Short mmCIF file of C-alpha atoms in Angstrom, two decimals:
data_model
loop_
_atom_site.label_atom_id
_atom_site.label_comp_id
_atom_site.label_asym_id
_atom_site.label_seq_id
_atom_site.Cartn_x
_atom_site.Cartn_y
_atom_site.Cartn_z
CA UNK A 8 38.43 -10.17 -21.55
CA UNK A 9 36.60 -10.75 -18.33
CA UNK A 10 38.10 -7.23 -16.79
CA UNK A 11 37.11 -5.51 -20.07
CA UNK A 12 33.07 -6.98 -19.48
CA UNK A 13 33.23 -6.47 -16.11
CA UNK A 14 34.42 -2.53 -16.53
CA UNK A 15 31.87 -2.23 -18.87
CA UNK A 16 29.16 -3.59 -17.47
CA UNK A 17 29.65 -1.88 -14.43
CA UNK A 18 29.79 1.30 -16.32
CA UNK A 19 26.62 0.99 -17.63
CA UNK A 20 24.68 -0.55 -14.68
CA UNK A 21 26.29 1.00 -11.76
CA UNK A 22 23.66 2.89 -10.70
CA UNK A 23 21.22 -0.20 -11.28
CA UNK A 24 23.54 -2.07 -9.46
CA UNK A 25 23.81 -0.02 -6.47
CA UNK A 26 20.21 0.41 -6.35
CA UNK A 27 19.73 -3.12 -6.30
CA UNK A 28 22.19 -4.64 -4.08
CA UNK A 29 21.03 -4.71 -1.33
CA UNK A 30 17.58 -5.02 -2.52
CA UNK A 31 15.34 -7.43 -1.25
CA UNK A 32 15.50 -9.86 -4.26
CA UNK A 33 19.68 -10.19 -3.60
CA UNK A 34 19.40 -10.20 0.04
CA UNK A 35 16.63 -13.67 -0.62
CA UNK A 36 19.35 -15.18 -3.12
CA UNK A 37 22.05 -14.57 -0.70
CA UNK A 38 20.20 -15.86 1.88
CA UNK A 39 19.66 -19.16 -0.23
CA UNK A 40 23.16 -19.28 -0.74
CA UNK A 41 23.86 -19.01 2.87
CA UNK A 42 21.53 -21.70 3.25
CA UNK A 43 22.52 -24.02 0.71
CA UNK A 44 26.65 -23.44 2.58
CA UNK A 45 25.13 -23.93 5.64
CA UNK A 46 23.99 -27.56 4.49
CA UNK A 47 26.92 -28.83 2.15
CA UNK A 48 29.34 -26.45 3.43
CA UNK A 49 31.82 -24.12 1.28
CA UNK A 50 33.47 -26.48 -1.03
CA UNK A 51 29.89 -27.09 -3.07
CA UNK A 52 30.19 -23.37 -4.06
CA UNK A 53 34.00 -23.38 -4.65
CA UNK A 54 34.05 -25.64 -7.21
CA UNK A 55 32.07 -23.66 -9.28
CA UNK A 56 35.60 -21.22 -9.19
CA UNK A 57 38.06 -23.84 -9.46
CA UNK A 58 40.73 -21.89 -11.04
CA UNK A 59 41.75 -18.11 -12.05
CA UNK A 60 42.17 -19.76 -15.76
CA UNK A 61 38.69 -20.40 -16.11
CA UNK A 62 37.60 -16.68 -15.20
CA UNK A 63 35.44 -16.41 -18.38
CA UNK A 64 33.18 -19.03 -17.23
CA UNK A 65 33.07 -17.67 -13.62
CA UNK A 66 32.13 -13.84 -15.32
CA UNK A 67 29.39 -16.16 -17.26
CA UNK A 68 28.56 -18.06 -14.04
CA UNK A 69 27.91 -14.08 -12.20
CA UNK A 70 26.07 -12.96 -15.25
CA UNK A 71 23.86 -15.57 -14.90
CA UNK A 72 23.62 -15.03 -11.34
CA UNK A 73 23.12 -11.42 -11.92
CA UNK A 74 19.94 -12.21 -14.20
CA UNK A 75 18.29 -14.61 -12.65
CA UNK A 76 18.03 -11.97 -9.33
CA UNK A 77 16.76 -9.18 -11.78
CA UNK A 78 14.12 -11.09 -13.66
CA UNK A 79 12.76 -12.87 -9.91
CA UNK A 80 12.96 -8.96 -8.54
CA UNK A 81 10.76 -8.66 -11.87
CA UNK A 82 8.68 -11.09 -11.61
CA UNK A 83 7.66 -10.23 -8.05
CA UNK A 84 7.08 -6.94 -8.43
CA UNK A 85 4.88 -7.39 -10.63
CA UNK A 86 2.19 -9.40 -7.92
CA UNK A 87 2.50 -5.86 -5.56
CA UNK A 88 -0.69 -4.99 -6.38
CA UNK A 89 -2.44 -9.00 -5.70
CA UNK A 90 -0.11 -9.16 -2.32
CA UNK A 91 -1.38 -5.51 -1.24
CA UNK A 92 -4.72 -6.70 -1.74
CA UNK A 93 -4.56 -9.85 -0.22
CA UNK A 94 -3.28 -8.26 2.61
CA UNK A 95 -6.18 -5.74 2.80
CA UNK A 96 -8.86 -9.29 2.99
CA UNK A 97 -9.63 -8.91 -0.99
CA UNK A 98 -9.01 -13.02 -1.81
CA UNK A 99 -10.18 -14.51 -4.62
CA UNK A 100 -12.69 -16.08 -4.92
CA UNK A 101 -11.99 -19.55 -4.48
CA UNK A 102 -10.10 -18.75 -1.82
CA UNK A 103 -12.33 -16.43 -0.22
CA UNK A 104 -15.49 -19.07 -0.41
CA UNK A 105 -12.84 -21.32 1.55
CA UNK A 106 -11.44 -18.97 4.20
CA UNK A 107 -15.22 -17.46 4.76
CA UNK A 108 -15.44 -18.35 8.34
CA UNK A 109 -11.78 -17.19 9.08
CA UNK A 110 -12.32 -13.92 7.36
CA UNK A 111 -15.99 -13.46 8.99
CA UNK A 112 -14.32 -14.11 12.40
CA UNK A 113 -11.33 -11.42 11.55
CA UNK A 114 -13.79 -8.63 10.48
CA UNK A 115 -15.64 -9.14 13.74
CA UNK A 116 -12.65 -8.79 15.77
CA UNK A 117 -11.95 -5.40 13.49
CA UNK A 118 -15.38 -4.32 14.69
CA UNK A 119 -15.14 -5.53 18.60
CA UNK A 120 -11.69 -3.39 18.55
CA UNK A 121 -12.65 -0.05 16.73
CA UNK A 122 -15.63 -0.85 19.41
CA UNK A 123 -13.44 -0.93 22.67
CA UNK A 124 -11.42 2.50 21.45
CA UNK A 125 -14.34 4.52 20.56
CA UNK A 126 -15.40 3.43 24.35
CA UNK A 127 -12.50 4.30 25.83
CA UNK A 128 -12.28 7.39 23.54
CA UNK A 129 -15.86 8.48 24.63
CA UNK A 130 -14.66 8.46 28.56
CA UNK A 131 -11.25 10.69 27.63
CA UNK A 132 -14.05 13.53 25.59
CA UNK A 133 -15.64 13.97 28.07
CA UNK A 134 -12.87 14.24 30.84
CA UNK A 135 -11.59 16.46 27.72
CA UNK A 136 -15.05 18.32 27.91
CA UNK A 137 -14.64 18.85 31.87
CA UNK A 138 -10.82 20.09 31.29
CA UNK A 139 -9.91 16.44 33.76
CA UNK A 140 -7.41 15.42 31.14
CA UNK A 141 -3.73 14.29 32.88
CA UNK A 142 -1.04 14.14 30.62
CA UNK A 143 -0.89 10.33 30.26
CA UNK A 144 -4.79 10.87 29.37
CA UNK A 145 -4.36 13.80 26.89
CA UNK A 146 -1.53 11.50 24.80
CA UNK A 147 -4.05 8.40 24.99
CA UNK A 148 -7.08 11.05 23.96
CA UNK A 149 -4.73 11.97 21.18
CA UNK A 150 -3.69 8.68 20.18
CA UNK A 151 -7.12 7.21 20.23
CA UNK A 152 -8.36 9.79 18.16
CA UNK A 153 -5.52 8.71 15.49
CA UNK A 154 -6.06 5.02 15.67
CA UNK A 155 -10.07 5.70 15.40
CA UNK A 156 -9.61 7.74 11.76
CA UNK A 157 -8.00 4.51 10.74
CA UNK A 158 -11.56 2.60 10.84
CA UNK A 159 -14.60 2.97 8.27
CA UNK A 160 -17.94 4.28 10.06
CA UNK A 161 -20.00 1.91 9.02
CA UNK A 162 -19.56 -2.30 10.31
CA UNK A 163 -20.43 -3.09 6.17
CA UNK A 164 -17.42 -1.28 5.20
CA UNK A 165 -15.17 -3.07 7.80
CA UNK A 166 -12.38 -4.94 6.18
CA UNK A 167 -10.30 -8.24 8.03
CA UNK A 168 -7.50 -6.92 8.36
CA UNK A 169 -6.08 -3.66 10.19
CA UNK A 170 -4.54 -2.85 7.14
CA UNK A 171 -7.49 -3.11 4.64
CA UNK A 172 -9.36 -0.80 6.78
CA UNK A 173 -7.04 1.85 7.30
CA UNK A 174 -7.34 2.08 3.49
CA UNK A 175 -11.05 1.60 3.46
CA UNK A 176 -11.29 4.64 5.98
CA UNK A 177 -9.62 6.97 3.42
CA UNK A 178 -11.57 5.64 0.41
CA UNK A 179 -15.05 6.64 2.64
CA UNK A 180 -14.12 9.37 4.07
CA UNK A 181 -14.34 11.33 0.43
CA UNK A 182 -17.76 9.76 0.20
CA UNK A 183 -18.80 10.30 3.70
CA UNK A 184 -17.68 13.86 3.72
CA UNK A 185 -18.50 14.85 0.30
CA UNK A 186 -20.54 12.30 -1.37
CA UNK A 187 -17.59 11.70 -3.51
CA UNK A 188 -16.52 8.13 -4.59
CA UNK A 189 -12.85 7.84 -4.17
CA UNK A 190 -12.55 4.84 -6.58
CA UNK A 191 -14.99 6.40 -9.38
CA UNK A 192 -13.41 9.84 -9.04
CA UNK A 193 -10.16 9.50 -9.10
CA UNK A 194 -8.84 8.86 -12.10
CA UNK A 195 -10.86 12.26 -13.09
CA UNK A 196 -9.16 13.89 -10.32
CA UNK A 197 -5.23 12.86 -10.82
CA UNK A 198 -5.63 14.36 -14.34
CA UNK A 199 -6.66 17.87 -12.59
CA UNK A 200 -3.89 17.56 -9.74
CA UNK A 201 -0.61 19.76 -9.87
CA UNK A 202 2.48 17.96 -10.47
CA UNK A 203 3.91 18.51 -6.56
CA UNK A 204 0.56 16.61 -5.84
CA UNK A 205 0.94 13.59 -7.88
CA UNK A 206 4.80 13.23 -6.90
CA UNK A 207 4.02 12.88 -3.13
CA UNK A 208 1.19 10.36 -4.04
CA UNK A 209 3.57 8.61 -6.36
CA UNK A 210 6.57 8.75 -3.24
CA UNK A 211 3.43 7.43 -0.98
CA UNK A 212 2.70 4.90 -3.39
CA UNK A 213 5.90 3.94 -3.83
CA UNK A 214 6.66 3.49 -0.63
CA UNK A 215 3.63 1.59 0.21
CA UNK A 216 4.63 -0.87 -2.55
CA UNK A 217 8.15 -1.40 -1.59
CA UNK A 218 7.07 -2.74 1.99
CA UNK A 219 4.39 -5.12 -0.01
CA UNK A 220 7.88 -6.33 -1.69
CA UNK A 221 9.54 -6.57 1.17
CA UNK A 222 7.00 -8.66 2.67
CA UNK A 223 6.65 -11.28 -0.71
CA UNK A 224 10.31 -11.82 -0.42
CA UNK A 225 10.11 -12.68 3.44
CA UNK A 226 7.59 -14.98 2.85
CA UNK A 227 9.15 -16.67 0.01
CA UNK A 228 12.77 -16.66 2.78
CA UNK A 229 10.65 -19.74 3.73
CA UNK A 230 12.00 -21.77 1.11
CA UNK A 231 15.08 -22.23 2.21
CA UNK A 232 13.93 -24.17 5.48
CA UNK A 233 15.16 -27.16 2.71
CA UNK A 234 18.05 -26.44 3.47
CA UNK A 235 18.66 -24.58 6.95
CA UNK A 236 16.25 -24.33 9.95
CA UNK A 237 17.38 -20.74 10.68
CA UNK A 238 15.31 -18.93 7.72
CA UNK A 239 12.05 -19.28 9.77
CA UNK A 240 13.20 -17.10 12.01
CA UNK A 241 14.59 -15.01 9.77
CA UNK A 242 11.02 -14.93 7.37
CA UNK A 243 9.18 -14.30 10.01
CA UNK A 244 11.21 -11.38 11.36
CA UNK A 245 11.40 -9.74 7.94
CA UNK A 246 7.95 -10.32 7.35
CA UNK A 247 6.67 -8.53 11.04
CA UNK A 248 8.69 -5.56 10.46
CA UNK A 249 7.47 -5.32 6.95
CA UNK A 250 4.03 -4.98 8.00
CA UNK A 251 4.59 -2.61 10.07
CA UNK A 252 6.51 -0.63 7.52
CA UNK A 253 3.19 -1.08 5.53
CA UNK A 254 0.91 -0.10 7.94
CA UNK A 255 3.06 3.23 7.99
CA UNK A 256 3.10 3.59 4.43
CA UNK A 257 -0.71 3.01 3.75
CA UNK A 258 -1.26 5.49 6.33
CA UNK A 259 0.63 8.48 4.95
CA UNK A 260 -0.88 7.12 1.65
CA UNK A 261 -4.34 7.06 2.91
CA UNK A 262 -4.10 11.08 4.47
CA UNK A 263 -2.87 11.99 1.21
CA UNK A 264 -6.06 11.14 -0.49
CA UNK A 265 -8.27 12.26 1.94
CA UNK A 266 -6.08 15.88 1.02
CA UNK A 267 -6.58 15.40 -2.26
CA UNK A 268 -10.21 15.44 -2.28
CA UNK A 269 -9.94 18.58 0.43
CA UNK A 270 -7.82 20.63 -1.67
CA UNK A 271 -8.78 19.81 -5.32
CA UNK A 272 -12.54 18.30 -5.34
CA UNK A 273 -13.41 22.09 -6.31
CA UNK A 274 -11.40 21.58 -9.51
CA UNK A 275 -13.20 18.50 -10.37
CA UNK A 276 -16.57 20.69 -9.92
CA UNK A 277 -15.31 23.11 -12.11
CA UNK A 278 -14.35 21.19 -15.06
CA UNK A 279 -17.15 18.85 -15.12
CA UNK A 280 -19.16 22.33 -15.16
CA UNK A 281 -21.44 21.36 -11.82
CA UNK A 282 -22.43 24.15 -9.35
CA UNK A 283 -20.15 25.07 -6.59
CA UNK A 284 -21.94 23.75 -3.52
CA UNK A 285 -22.91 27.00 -1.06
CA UNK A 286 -22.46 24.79 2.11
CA UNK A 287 -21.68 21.53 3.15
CA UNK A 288 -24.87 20.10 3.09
CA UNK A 289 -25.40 20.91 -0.18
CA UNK A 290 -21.90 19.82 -0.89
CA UNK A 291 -23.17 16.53 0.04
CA UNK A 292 -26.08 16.51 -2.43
CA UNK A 293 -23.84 17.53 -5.42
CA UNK A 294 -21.18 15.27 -4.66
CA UNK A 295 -23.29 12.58 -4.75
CA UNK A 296 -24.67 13.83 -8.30
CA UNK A 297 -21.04 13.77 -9.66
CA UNK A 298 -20.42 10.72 -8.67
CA UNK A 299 -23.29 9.07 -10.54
CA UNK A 300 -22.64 11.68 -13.13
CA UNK A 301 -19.32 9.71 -13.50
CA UNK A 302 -20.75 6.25 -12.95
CA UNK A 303 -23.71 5.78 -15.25
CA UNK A 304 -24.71 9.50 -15.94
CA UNK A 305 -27.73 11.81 -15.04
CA UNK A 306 -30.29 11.44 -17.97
CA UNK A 307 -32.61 14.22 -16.15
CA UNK A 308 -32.09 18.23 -15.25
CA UNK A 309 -30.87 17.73 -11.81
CA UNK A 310 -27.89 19.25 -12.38
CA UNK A 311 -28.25 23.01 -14.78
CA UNK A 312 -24.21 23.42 -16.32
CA UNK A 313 -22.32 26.19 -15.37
CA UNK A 314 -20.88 28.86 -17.86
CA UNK A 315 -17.24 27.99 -18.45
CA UNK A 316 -14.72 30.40 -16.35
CA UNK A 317 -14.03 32.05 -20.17
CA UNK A 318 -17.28 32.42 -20.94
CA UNK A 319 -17.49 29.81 -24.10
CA UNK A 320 -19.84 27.42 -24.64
CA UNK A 321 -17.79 23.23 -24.47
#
């Protein structure tokens, strides 16, 4: 009976299973098993198995098992999106009238830093100007220049947390650039994107989101400190090098908008009927019409509507 469920639950789930396994929800459960071992040692869990006559109840002890990691790996995933954004400095608001001060202080140090590069940055141009550059300079010049895109231009738009301002950046820079709102245009835009667009946003995305997981689950590793002093260590390991892996992911992420808006903004133009702007200044103006257009509307002729490219009337 038990091989007979077992082969056919496998044969329906193995792909799920595989996907899963070494997933970060069953490496936390293992690690709580580990845990609770390390603390009452092996023969707590063995009894649970006592004897090959009882193997229905230890299938129905692993199909329990099995469950309970799916619907936490549920569960969790869906708070991505509240973790991300905690992580950016976007607390609620309880929270955030509590941590003021400590979030105040962190956006300051933001600023003081994108400060310090764009000083050193300044010195490198203009060795770069004078052709002075070494080769240790021209890799710092270049490097700079990276980190720097990763900031928003203005100190009201600075976020507490490295992370929440390399998304920031790529939110503005739409606006900046084209007087486009990234937040109020978007959801216009993905509807005009090609389908090789959308996928690497959705991989990006993706991607982005599975570090966020990784990070819940190494910060919930803490709760088996009950039991065993090593999962500190261990949470805290997990939890640096998923951070990094976000700041990674929410870079790629954040370039890939910023090339959305380069490639396809012309689109949006077009089907909202608005003049294609001549140059970029004037790019600037009508931007900044669509994106009130899309916000609360123009009730006056600023903006004369374009003939349709078939010539109809919509």
């Amino acid at each position: 009976m038990s091989a007979k469920f077992l082969e056919g639950f496998g044969n329906k789930l193995a792909e799920q299973w595989i996907a899963n396994l070494f997933a970060p929800a069953f490496v936390f459960w293992i690690g709580g098993i580990l845990a609770y071992i390390y603390r009452y040692g092996w023969q707590s869990i063995a009894q649970w198995f006592p004897d090959a006559k009882f193997e229905p109840l230890q299938v129905g002890i692993l199909a329990i098992v099995l469950i309970v990691v799916l619907i936490s790996a549920f569960v969790v995933q869906r708070f991505d999106t509240e973790v991300l954004r905690g992580l950016e400095g976007y607390w609620y608001p309880g929270i955030r009238d509590l941590g003021r001060p400590i979030l105040d202080r962190m956006t300051q140090s933001q600023i003081k830093r994108r400060k310090n590069l764009l000083n050193r940055w300044k010195k490198l141009h203009e060795k770069y100007n004078q052709h002075q550059l070494s080769a240790l300079d021209r890799a710092e010049y270049v490097r700079l220049d990276r980190v720097l895109r990763q900031f928003p231009n203005l100190g009201d738009d600075f976020m507490p947390t490295r992370l929440g301002n390399i998304l920031r950046a790529a939110e503005r820079r739409p606006y900046d650039r084209y007087g486009l709102d990234a937040i109020i245009c978007w959801s216009r835009l993905w509807l005009l994107m090609p389908d090789s667009a959308r996928k690497e946003l959705q991989d990006a995305r993706t991607e982005l989101n599975n570090g966020v997981r990784i990070w819940t689950w190494s910060i919930l590793f803490l709760i088996w400190t009950i039991w065993t002093w090593w999962a500190i260590p261990c949470a805290i390991a997990s939890a640096i090098f998923a951070y990094c892996w976000i700041l990674d992911a929410a870079t790629v992420y954040g370039d890939l908008i910023e090339s959305v808006f380069d490639l396809y903004r012309i689109s949006l133009y077009q089907s909202l009927r608005f003049p294609l702007p001549n140059n970029p200044a004037e790019e600037k103006e009508i931007g900044l019409k669509v994106t009130e257009y899309l916000f609360r509307g123009l009730q006056k002729d600023f903006i004369q509507f374009t003939t349709p490219p078939n010539g109809e009337k919509k």
